[in-house]
PDB file of C-alpha atoms in Angstrom:
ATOM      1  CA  UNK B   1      77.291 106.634 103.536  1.00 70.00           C
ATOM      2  CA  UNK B   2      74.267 108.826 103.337  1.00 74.00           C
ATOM      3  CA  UNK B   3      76.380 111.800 102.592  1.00 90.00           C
ATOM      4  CA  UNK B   4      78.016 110.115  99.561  1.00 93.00           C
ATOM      5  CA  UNK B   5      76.583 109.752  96.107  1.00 94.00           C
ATOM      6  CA  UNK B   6      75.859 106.288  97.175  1.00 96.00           C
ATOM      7  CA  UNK B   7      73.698 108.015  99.363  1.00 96.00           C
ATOM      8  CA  UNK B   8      72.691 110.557  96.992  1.00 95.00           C
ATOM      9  CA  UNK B   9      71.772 108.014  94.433  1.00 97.00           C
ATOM     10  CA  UNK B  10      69.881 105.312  96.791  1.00 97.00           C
ATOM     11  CA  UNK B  11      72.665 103.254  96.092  1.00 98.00           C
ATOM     12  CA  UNK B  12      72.493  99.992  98.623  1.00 97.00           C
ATOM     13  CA  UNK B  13      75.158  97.475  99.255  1.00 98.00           C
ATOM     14  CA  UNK B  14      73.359  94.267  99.144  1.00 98.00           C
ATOM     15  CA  UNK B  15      75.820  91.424  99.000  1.00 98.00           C
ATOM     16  CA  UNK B  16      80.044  91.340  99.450  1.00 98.00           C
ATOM     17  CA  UNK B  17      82.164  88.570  98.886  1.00 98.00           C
ATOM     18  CA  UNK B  18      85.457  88.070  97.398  1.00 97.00           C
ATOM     19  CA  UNK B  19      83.859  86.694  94.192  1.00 98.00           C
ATOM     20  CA  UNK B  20      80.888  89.256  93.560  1.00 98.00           C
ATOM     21  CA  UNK B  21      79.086  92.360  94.482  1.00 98.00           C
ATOM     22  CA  UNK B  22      75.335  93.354  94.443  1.00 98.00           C
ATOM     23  CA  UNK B  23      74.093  96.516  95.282  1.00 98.00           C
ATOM     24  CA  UNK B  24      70.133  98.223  94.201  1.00 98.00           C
ATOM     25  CA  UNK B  25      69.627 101.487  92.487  1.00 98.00           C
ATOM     26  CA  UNK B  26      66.291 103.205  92.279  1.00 98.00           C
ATOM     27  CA  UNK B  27      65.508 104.738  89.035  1.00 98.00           C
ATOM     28  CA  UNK B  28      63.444 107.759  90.147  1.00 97.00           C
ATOM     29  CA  UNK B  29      64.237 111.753  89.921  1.00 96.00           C
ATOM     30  CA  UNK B  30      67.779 111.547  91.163  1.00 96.00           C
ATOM     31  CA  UNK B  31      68.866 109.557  88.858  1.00 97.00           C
ATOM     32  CA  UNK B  32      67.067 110.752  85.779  1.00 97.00           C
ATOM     33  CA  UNK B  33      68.440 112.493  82.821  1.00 97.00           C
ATOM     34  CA  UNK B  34      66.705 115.856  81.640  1.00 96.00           C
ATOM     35  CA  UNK B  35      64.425 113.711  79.822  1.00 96.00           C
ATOM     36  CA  UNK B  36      62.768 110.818  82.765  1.00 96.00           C
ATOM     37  CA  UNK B  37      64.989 108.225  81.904  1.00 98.00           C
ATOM     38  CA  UNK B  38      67.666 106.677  83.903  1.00 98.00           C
ATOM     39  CA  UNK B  39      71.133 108.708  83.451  1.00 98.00           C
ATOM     40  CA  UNK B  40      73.894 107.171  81.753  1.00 98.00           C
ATOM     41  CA  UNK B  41      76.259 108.204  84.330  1.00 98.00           C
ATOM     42  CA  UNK B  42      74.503 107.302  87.239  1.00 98.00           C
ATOM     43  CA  UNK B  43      74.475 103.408  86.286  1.00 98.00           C
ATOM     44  CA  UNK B  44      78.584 104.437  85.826  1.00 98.00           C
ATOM     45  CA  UNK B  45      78.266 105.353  89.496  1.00 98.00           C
ATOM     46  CA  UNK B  46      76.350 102.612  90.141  1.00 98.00           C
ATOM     47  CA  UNK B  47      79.073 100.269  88.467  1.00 98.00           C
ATOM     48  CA  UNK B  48      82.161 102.278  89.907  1.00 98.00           C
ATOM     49  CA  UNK B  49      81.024 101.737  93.512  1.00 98.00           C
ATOM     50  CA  UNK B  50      80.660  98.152  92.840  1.00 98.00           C
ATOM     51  CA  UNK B  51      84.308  97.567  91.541  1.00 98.00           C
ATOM     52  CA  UNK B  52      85.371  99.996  93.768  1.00 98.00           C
ATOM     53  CA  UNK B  53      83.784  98.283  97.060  1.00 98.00           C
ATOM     54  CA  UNK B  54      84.565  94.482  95.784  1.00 98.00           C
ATOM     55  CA  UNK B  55      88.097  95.259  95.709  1.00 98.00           C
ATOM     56  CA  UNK B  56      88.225  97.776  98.983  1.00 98.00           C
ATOM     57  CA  UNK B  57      86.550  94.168 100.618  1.00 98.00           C
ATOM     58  CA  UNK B  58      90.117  92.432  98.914  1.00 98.00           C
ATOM     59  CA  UNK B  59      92.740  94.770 100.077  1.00 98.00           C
ATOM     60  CA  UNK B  60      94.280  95.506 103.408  1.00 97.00           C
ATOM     61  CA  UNK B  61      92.323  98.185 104.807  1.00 95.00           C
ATOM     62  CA  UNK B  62      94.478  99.454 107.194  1.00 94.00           C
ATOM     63  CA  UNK B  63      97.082 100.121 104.401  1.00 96.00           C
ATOM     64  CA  UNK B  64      95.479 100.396 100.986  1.00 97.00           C
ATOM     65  CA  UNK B  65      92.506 102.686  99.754  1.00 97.00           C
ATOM     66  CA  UNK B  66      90.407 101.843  96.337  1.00 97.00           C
ATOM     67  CA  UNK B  67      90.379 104.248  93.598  1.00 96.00           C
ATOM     68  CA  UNK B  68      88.283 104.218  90.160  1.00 97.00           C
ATOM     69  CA  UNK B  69      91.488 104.328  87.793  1.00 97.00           C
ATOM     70  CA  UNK B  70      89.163 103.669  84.282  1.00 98.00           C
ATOM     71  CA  UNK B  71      85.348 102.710  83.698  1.00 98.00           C
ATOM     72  CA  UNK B  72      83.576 102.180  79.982  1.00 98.00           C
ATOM     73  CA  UNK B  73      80.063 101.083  79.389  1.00 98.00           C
ATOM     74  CA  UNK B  74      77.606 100.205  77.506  1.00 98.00           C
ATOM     75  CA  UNK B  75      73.941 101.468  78.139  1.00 98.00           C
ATOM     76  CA  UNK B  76      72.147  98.728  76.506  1.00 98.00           C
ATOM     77  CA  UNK B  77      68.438  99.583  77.200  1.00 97.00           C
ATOM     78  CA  UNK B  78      66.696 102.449  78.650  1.00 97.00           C
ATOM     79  CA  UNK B  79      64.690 102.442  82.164  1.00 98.00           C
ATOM     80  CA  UNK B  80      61.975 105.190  83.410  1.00 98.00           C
ATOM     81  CA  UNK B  81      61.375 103.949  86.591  1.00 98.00           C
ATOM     82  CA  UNK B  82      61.634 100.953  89.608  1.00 98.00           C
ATOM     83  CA  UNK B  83      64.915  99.577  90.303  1.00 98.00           C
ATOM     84  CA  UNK B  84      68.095  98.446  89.017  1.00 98.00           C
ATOM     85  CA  UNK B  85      70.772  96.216  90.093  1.00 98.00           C
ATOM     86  CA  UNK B  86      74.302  95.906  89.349  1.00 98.00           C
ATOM     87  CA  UNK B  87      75.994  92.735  89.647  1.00 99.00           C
ATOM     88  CA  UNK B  88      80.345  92.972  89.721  1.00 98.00           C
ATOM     89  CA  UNK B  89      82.465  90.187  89.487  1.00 98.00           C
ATOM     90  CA  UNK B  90      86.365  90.585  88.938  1.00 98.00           C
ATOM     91  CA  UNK B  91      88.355  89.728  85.808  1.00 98.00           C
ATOM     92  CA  UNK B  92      91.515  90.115  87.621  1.00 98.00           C
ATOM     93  CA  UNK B  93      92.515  90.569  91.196  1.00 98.00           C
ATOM     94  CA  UNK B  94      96.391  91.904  91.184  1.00 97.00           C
ATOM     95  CA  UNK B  95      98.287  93.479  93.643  1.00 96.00           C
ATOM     96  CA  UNK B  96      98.238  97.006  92.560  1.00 98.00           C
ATOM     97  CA  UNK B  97      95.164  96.721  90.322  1.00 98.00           C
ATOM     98  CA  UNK B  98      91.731  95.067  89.716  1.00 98.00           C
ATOM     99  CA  UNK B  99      89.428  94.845  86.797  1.00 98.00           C
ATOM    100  CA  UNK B 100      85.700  94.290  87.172  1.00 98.00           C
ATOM    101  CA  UNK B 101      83.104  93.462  85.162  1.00 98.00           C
ATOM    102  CA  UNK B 102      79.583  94.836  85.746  1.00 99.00           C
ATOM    103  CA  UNK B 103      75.845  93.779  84.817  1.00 98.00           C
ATOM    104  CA  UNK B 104      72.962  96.128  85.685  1.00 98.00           C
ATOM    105  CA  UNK B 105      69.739  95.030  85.158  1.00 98.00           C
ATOM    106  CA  UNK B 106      65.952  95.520  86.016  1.00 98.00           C
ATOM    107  CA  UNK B 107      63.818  93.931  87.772  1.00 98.00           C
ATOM    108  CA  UNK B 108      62.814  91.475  85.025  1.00 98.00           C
ATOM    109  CA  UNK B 109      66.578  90.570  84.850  1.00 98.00           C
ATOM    110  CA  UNK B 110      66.702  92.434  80.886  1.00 98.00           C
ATOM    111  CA  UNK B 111      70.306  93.785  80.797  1.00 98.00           C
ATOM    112  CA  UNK B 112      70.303  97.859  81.277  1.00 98.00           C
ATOM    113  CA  UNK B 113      74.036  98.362  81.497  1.00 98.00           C
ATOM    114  CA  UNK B 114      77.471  96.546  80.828  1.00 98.00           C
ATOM    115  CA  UNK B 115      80.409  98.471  81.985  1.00 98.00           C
ATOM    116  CA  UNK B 116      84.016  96.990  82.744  1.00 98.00           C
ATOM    117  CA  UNK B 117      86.162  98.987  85.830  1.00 98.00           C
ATOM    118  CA  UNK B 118      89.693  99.029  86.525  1.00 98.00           C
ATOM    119  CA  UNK B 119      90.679  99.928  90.385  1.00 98.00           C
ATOM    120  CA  UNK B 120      93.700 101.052  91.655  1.00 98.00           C
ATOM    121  CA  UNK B 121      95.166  99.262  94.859  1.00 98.00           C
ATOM    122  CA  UNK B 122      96.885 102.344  96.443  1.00 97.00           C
ATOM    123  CA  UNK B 123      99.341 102.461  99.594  1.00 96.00           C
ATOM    124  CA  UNK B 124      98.249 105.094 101.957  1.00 92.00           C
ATOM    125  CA  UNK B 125     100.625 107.295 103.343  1.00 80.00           C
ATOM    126  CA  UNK B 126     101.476 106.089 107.327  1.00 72.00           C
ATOM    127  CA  UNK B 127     100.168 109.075 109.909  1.00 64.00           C
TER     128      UNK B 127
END
């Protein structure tokens, strides 16, 4: 995944189950905005790849693919440095969609981010 904005981001999968996902964040150059803080949209990416991994782990791989179908958040505090992490837990497991809600927050557990994602549950086309 190194050649992903996971891996472009430092982005690291840290726990999967049906009932959460955890994944780290550094908050470094990469993710900065112009002025040294962490970016907005990269603790959206951050969020996004949550949802979007929790509910690729609750579909039938073989047949199904994930996609981000709407995100929102809420950037609740600002961060310079260290490392974040985002914590997903779904709202709503359907069939063709799933909604997820997402907590990112420093390391002294202060709340950074609060975003909500809705993923598509998409047949893929048989080869």
């Amino acid at each position: 995944m190194q050649e992903t904005m996971m891996g472009a981001l430092g982005i690291e999968i840290t726990d999967i189950t049906p009932d959460r996902v955890v994944g780290t964040m550094p908050v470094h150059n990469a993710t900065h905005q112009p002025f040294g803080m962490l970016h907005g949209g990269a603790s959206v990416a951050l969020a996004e790849t949550l949802a979007s991994m929790g509910t690729w782990n609750l579909i039938d791989q073989e047949t199904e693919a994930a996609f981000g179908l709407e995100i929102n958040a809420n950037h609740v505090r600002s961060k310079q440095d260290g490392i974040v992490t985002g914590v997903a837990t779904p709202l709503h497991k359907g069939r063709t969609t799933m909604i997820w809600e997402i907590k990112i927050t420093d390391e002294e557990d202060k709340l950074i981010c609060v975003s909500r994602c809705t993923v598509a549950v998409v047949k893929q086309r048989q080869k």
